[in-house]
PDB file of N, CA and C in Angstrom:
ATOM      1  N   UNK I   1      99.299   7.513 192.108  1.00  0.00           N
ATOM      2  CA  UNK I   1     100.610   8.385 192.234  1.00  0.00           C
ATOM      3  C   UNK I   1     101.626   7.795 193.031  1.00  0.00           C
ATOM      4  N   UNK I   2     101.138   7.325 194.153  1.00  0.00           N
ATOM      5  CA  UNK I   2     102.221   6.761 195.248  1.00  0.00           C
ATOM      6  C   UNK I   2     102.516   5.437 194.939  1.00  0.00           C
ATOM      7  N   UNK I   3     101.662   4.618 194.118  1.00  0.00           N
ATOM      8  CA  UNK I   3     102.197   3.121 193.774  1.00  0.00           C
ATOM      9  C   UNK I   3     102.962   3.456 192.705  1.00  0.00           C
ATOM     10  N   UNK I   4     102.991   4.189 191.844  1.00  0.00           N
ATOM     11  CA  UNK I   4     103.788   4.334 190.590  1.00  0.00           C
ATOM     12  C   UNK I   4     105.229   5.152 191.220  1.00  0.00           C
ATOM     13  N   UNK I   5     105.266   5.807 192.113  1.00  0.00           N
ATOM     14  CA  UNK I   5     106.540   6.382 192.947  1.00  0.00           C
ATOM     15  C   UNK I   5     107.085   5.156 193.439  1.00  0.00           C
ATOM     16  N   UNK I   6     106.520   4.233 193.993  1.00  0.00           N
ATOM     17  CA  UNK I   6     106.902   3.251 194.862  1.00  0.00           C
ATOM     18  C   UNK I   6     107.583   2.463 193.807  1.00  0.00           C
ATOM     19  N   UNK I   7     106.951   2.243 192.697  1.00  0.00           N
ATOM     20  CA  UNK I   7     107.683   1.381 191.767  1.00  0.00           C
ATOM     21  C   UNK I   7     109.014   1.977 191.047  1.00  0.00           C
ATOM     22  N   UNK I   8     108.996   3.227 191.184  1.00  0.00           N
ATOM     23  CA  UNK I   8     110.264   3.895 190.746  1.00  0.00           C
ATOM     24  C   UNK I   8     111.217   3.882 191.535  1.00  0.00           C
ATOM     25  N   UNK I   9     110.802   3.822 192.865  1.00  0.00           N
ATOM     26  CA  UNK I   9     112.269   3.504 193.831  1.00  0.00           C
ATOM     27  C   UNK I   9     112.518   2.328 194.107  1.00  0.00           C
ATOM     28  N   UNK I  10     111.632   1.362 193.697  1.00  0.00           N
ATOM     29  CA  UNK I  10     112.167  -0.145 193.781  1.00  0.00           C
ATOM     30  C   UNK I  10     112.906  -0.301 192.353  1.00  0.00           C
ATOM     31  N   UNK I  11     112.660   0.574 191.265  1.00  0.00           N
ATOM     32  CA  UNK I  11     113.558   0.274 190.060  1.00  0.00           C
ATOM     33  C   UNK I  11     114.930   0.953 190.316  1.00  0.00           C
ATOM     34  N   UNK I  12     114.816   1.957 190.846  1.00  0.00           N
ATOM     35  CA  UNK I  12     116.076   2.724 191.364  1.00  0.00           C
ATOM     36  C   UNK I  12     117.040   1.765 192.153  1.00  0.00           C
ATOM     37  N   UNK I  13     116.403   1.267 193.194  1.00  0.00           N
ATOM     38  CA  UNK I  13     117.188   0.447 194.094  1.00  0.00           C
ATOM     39  C   UNK I  13     117.673  -0.958 193.504  1.00  0.00           C
ATOM     40  N   UNK I  14     117.112  -1.310 192.386  1.00  0.00           N
ATOM     41  CA  UNK I  14     117.420  -2.731 191.758  1.00  0.00           C
ATOM     42  C   UNK I  14     118.720  -2.176 190.944  1.00  0.00           C
ATOM     43  N   UNK I  15     118.522  -1.039 190.421  1.00  0.00           N
ATOM     44  CA  UNK I  15     119.607  -0.878 189.221  1.00  0.00           C
ATOM     45  C   UNK I  15     121.009  -0.422 190.205  1.00  0.00           C
ATOM     46  N   UNK I  16     120.921   0.107 191.252  1.00  0.00           N
ATOM     47  CA  UNK I  16     121.994   0.349 192.139  1.00  0.00           C
ATOM     48  C   UNK I  16     122.547  -1.149 192.526  1.00  0.00           C
ATOM     49  N   UNK I  17     121.738  -1.964 193.012  1.00  0.00           N
ATOM     50  CA  UNK I  17     122.128  -3.422 193.330  1.00  0.00           C
ATOM     51  C   UNK I  17     122.727  -4.038 192.331  1.00  0.00           C
ATOM     52  N   UNK I  18     122.517  -3.860 191.056  1.00  0.00           N
ATOM     53  CA  UNK I  18     122.790  -4.522 189.879  1.00  0.00           C
ATOM     54  C   UNK I  18     124.319  -3.885 189.732  1.00  0.00           C
ATOM     55  N   UNK I  19     124.630  -2.521 190.063  1.00  0.00           N
ATOM     56  CA  UNK I  19     125.890  -2.141 189.849  1.00  0.00           C
ATOM     57  C   UNK I  19     126.907  -2.588 190.865  1.00  0.00           C
ATOM     58  N   UNK I  20     126.191  -2.846 192.036  1.00  0.00           N
ATOM     59  CA  UNK I  20     126.980  -3.497 193.164  1.00  0.00           C
ATOM     60  C   UNK I  20     127.393  -4.825 192.736  1.00  0.00           C
ATOM     61  N   UNK I  21     126.509  -5.713 192.109  1.00  0.00           N
ATOM     62  CA  UNK I  21     126.934  -7.104 191.847  1.00  0.00           C
ATOM     63  C   UNK I  21     127.808  -6.993 190.710  1.00  0.00           C
ATOM     64  N   UNK I  22     127.742  -5.929 189.792  1.00  0.00           N
ATOM     65  CA  UNK I  22     128.750  -6.109 188.780  1.00  0.00           C
ATOM     66  C   UNK I  22     130.278  -5.677 189.464  1.00  0.00           C
ATOM     67  N   UNK I  23     130.239  -4.955 190.195  1.00  0.00           N
ATOM     68  CA  UNK I  23     131.427  -4.463 190.846  1.00  0.00           C
ATOM     69  C   UNK I  23     131.987  -5.765 191.532  1.00  0.00           C
ATOM     70  N   UNK I  24     131.355  -6.372 192.232  1.00  0.00           N
ATOM     71  CA  UNK I  24     131.772  -7.844 192.972  1.00  0.00           C
ATOM     72  C   UNK I  24     132.080  -8.827 191.994  1.00  0.00           C
ATOM     73  N   UNK I  25     131.338  -8.897 191.057  1.00  0.00           N
ATOM     74  CA  UNK I  25     131.600  -9.908 190.036  1.00  0.00           C
ATOM     75  C   UNK I  25     132.558  -9.638 189.070  1.00  0.00           C
ATOM     76  N   UNK I  26     132.972  -8.512 188.767  1.00  0.00           N
ATOM     77  CA  UNK I  26     134.431  -8.091 188.098  1.00  0.00           C
ATOM     78  C   UNK I  26     135.496  -8.338 188.835  1.00  0.00           C
ATOM     79  N   UNK I  27     135.381  -7.713 190.234  1.00  0.00           N
ATOM     80  CA  UNK I  27     136.456  -7.960 191.042  1.00  0.00           C
ATOM     81  C   UNK I  27     136.862  -9.531 191.381  1.00  0.00           C
ATOM     82  N   UNK I  28     135.936 -10.373 191.450  1.00  0.00           N
ATOM     83  CA  UNK I  28     136.087 -11.645 191.680  1.00  0.00           C
ATOM     84  C   UNK I  28     136.481 -12.488 190.465  1.00  0.00           C
ATOM     85  N   UNK I  29     135.969 -12.215 189.391  1.00  0.00           N
ATOM     86  CA  UNK I  29     136.135 -13.061 188.311  1.00  0.00           C
ATOM     87  C   UNK I  29     136.926 -12.346 187.013  1.00  0.00           C
ATOM     88  N   UNK I  30     137.347 -10.989 187.275  1.00  0.00           N
ATOM     89  CA  UNK I  30     137.681 -10.349 186.164  1.00  0.00           C
ATOM     90  C   UNK I  30     139.433 -10.790 186.304  1.00  0.00           C
ATOM     91  N   UNK I  31     139.982 -10.526 185.145  1.00  0.00           N
ATOM     92  CA  UNK I  31     141.546 -10.743 185.085  1.00  0.00           C
ATOM     93  C   UNK I  31     142.330  -9.806 185.716  1.00  0.00           C
ATOM     94  N   UNK I  32     141.735  -8.787 186.697  1.00  0.00           N
ATOM     95  CA  UNK I  32     142.662  -7.963 187.318  1.00  0.00           C
ATOM     96  C   UNK I  32     142.943  -6.851 186.623  1.00  0.00           C
ATOM     97  N   UNK I  33     142.342  -6.596 185.544  1.00  0.00           N
ATOM     98  CA  UNK I  33     142.557  -5.122 184.821  1.00  0.00           C
ATOM     99  C   UNK I  33     141.515  -4.117 185.184  1.00  0.00           C
ATOM    100  N   UNK I  34     142.519  -3.183 185.901  1.00  0.00           N
ATOM    101  CA  UNK I  34     141.537  -2.067 186.669  1.00  0.00           C
ATOM    102  C   UNK I  34     140.967  -0.893 185.467  1.00  0.00           C
ATOM    103  N   UNK I  35     141.479  -1.104 184.502  1.00  0.00           N
ATOM    104  CA  UNK I  35     141.041  -0.086 183.598  1.00  0.00           C
ATOM    105  C   UNK I  35     139.676  -0.489 183.207  1.00  0.00           C
ATOM    106  N   UNK I  36     139.671  -1.722 182.750  1.00  0.00           N
ATOM    107  CA  UNK I  36     138.248  -2.482 182.507  1.00  0.00           C
ATOM    108  C   UNK I  36     137.242  -2.288 183.461  1.00  0.00           C
ATOM    109  N   UNK I  37     137.669  -2.549 184.983  1.00  0.00           N
ATOM    110  CA  UNK I  37     136.768  -2.494 185.806  1.00  0.00           C
ATOM    111  C   UNK I  37     136.153  -0.935 185.975  1.00  0.00           C
ATOM    112  N   UNK I  38     137.179  -0.075 185.838  1.00  0.00           N
ATOM    113  CA  UNK I  38     136.579   1.468 185.863  1.00  0.00           C
ATOM    114  C   UNK I  38     135.666   1.907 184.955  1.00  0.00           C
ATOM    115  N   UNK I  39     136.079   1.469 183.730  1.00  0.00           N
ATOM    116  CA  UNK I  39     135.306   1.918 182.404  1.00  0.00           C
ATOM    117  C   UNK I  39     133.983   1.280 182.714  1.00  0.00           C
ATOM    118  N   UNK I  40     133.684  -0.073 183.025  1.00  0.00           N
ATOM    119  CA  UNK I  40     132.518  -0.771 183.077  1.00  0.00           C
ATOM    120  C   UNK I  40     131.837   0.047 184.140  1.00  0.00           C
ATOM    121  N   UNK I  41     132.206   0.281 185.310  1.00  0.00           N
ATOM    122  CA  UNK I  41     131.368   0.826 186.215  1.00  0.00           C
ATOM    123  C   UNK I  41     130.979   2.009 185.968  1.00  0.00           C
ATOM    124  N   UNK I  42     132.004   2.928 185.368  1.00  0.00           N
ATOM    125  CA  UNK I  42     131.607   4.340 184.996  1.00  0.00           C
ATOM    126  C   UNK I  42     130.435   4.297 183.849  1.00  0.00           C
ATOM    127  N   UNK I  43     130.423   3.281 183.163  1.00  0.00           N
ATOM    128  CA  UNK I  43     129.382   3.371 182.128  1.00  0.00           C
ATOM    129  C   UNK I  43     128.033   2.987 182.564  1.00  0.00           C
ATOM    130  N   UNK I  44     128.245   2.075 183.537  1.00  0.00           N
ATOM    131  CA  UNK I  44     126.994   1.505 184.255  1.00  0.00           C
ATOM    132  C   UNK I  44     126.516   2.575 185.007  1.00  0.00           C
ATOM    133  N   UNK I  45     127.456   3.231 185.935  1.00  0.00           N
ATOM    134  CA  UNK I  45     126.858   4.012 186.590  1.00  0.00           C
ATOM    135  C   UNK I  45     126.347   5.275 185.944  1.00  0.00           C
ATOM    136  N   UNK I  46     126.895   5.649 184.942  1.00  0.00           N
ATOM    137  CA  UNK I  46     126.279   6.953 184.037  1.00  0.00           C
ATOM    138  C   UNK I  46     124.973   6.458 183.444  1.00  0.00           C
ATOM    139  N   UNK I  47     124.552   5.177 183.124  1.00  0.00           N
ATOM    140  CA  UNK I  47     123.437   4.920 182.638  1.00  0.00           C
ATOM    141  C   UNK I  47     122.495   4.976 183.803  1.00  0.00           C
ATOM    142  N   UNK I  48     122.975   4.289 184.985  1.00  0.00           N
ATOM    143  CA  UNK I  48     121.720   4.414 186.106  1.00  0.00           C
ATOM    144  C   UNK I  48     121.353   5.935 186.372  1.00  0.00           C
ATOM    145  N   UNK I  49     122.431   6.588 186.608  1.00  0.00           N
ATOM    146  CA  UNK I  49     122.196   8.189 186.848  1.00  0.00           C
ATOM    147  C   UNK I  49     121.374   8.700 185.875  1.00  0.00           C
ATOM    148  N   UNK I  50     121.489   8.488 184.417  1.00  0.00           N
ATOM    149  CA  UNK I  50     120.643   9.107 183.488  1.00  0.00           C
ATOM    150  C   UNK I  50     119.280   8.551 183.463  1.00  0.00           C
ATOM    151  N   UNK I  51     119.110   7.201 183.819  1.00  0.00           N
ATOM    152  CA  UNK I  51     117.765   6.666 183.828  1.00  0.00           C
ATOM    153  C   UNK I  51     116.981   7.243 185.235  1.00  0.00           C
ATOM    154  N   UNK I  52     117.739   7.463 186.048  1.00  0.00           N
ATOM    155  CA  UNK I  52     117.108   7.909 187.320  1.00  0.00           C
ATOM    156  C   UNK I  52     116.798   9.435 187.122  1.00  0.00           C
ATOM    157  N   UNK I  53     117.700  10.048 186.568  1.00  0.00           N
ATOM    158  CA  UNK I  53     117.324  11.433 186.138  1.00  0.00           C
ATOM    159  C   UNK I  53     116.070  11.626 185.024  1.00  0.00           C
ATOM    160  N   UNK I  54     115.917  10.904 184.188  1.00  0.00           N
ATOM    161  CA  UNK I  54     114.563  10.690 183.458  1.00  0.00           C
ATOM    162  C   UNK I  54     113.450  10.450 184.316  1.00  0.00           C
ATOM    163  N   UNK I  55     113.482   9.420 185.204  1.00  0.00           N
ATOM    164  CA  UNK I  55     112.455   8.916 185.912  1.00  0.00           C
ATOM    165  C   UNK I  55     112.005  10.327 186.706  1.00  0.00           C
ATOM    166  N   UNK I  56     113.086  10.978 187.371  1.00  0.00           N
ATOM    167  CA  UNK I  56     112.631  12.186 188.180  1.00  0.00           C
ATOM    168  C   UNK I  56     111.945  13.295 187.611  1.00  0.00           C
ATOM    169  N   UNK I  57     112.532  13.659 186.483  1.00  0.00           N
ATOM    170  CA  UNK I  57     111.761  14.659 185.712  1.00  0.00           C
ATOM    171  C   UNK I  57     110.420  14.166 185.242  1.00  0.00           C
ATOM    172  N   UNK I  58     110.280  12.909 184.835  1.00  0.00           N
ATOM    173  CA  UNK I  58     108.966  12.397 184.434  1.00  0.00           C
ATOM    174  C   UNK I  58     107.927  12.785 185.672  1.00  0.00           C
ATOM    175  N   UNK I  59     108.458  12.135 186.813  1.00  0.00           N
ATOM    176  CA  UNK I  59     107.644  12.113 188.043  1.00  0.00           C
ATOM    177  C   UNK I  59     107.446  13.585 188.491  1.00  0.00           C
ATOM    178  N   UNK I  60     108.227  14.567 188.299  1.00  0.00           N
ATOM    179  CA  UNK I  60     108.115  15.925 188.559  1.00  0.00           C
ATOM    180  C   UNK I  60     106.811  16.644 187.766  1.00  0.00           C
ATOM    181  N   UNK I  61     106.998  16.403 186.520  1.00  0.00           N
ATOM    182  CA  UNK I  61     106.292  16.815 185.417  1.00  0.00           C
ATOM    183  C   UNK I  61     104.859  16.192 185.679  1.00  0.00           C
ATOM    184  N   UNK I  62     104.677  15.036 185.830  1.00  0.00           N
ATOM    185  CA  UNK I  62     103.503  14.363 186.239  1.00  0.00           C
ATOM    186  C   UNK I  62     102.711  14.770 187.383  1.00  0.00           C
ATOM    187  N   UNK I  63     103.551  15.311 188.421  1.00  0.00           N
ATOM    188  CA  UNK I  63     103.030  15.712 189.630  1.00  0.00           C
ATOM    189  C   UNK I  63     102.475  17.143 189.395  1.00  0.00           C
ATOM    190  N   UNK I  64     103.376  17.848 188.782  1.00  0.00           N
ATOM    191  CA  UNK I  64     102.731  19.184 188.338  1.00  0.00           C
ATOM    192  C   UNK I  64     101.537  19.400 187.614  1.00  0.00           C
ATOM    193  N   UNK I  65     101.405  18.422 186.831  1.00  0.00           N
ATOM    194  CA  UNK I  65     100.268  18.478 185.923  1.00  0.00           C
ATOM    195  C   UNK I  65      99.205  17.960 186.891  1.00  0.00           C
ATOM    196  N   UNK I  66      99.189  17.201 187.653  1.00  0.00           N
ATOM    197  CA  UNK I  66      98.294  16.496 188.579  1.00  0.00           C
ATOM    198  C   UNK I  66      97.679  17.563 189.636  1.00  0.00           C
ATOM    199  N   UNK I  67      98.788  18.259 190.023  1.00  0.00           N
ATOM    200  CA  UNK I  67      98.393  19.515 191.007  1.00  0.00           C
ATOM    201  C   UNK I  67      97.727  20.714 190.280  1.00  0.00           C
ATOM    202  N   UNK I  68      97.908  20.844 189.071  1.00  0.00           N
ATOM    203  CA  UNK I  68      97.140  21.858 188.385  1.00  0.00           C
ATOM    204  C   UNK I  68      95.802  21.567 188.227  1.00  0.00           C
ATOM    205  N   UNK I  69      95.390  20.052 187.883  1.00  0.00           N
ATOM    206  CA  UNK I  69      94.084  19.695 187.711  1.00  0.00           C
ATOM    207  C   UNK I  69      93.464  19.588 189.208  1.00  0.00           C
ATOM    208  N   UNK I  70      94.030  19.610 190.110  1.00  0.00           N
ATOM    209  CA  UNK I  70      93.511  19.587 191.474  1.00  0.00           C
ATOM    210  C   UNK I  70      93.196  20.883 191.896  1.00  0.00           C
ATOM    211  N   UNK I  71      93.880  21.935 191.563  1.00  0.00           N
ATOM    212  CA  UNK I  71      93.580  23.540 191.862  1.00  0.00           C
ATOM    213  C   UNK I  71      92.476  23.978 191.007  1.00  0.00           C
ATOM    214  N   UNK I  72      92.325  23.385 189.631  1.00  0.00           N
ATOM    215  CA  UNK I  72      91.256  23.648 189.027  1.00  0.00           C
ATOM    216  C   UNK I  72      89.897  23.424 189.626  1.00  0.00           C
ATOM    217  N   UNK I  73      89.789  22.361 190.228  1.00  0.00           N
ATOM    218  CA  UNK I  73      88.532  22.023 190.718  1.00  0.00           C
ATOM    219  C   UNK I  73      88.338  22.663 191.814  1.00  0.00           C
TER     220      UNK I  73
END
């Protein structure tokens, strides 16, 4: 359980780093269109937020199931 949680945390950190890289690259190499930058960052941020929410829900459900099996023993 601890190892899988560590992997999920690393995945989350990597996704946030990708958003930071996206912002930097669009700012540096983009044509200066602020609407495009805002839209792309919003879409990417929303996707990362949704993925992290799904991961959190999965981890909570898995831990509840694991705790139930421990209490039965």
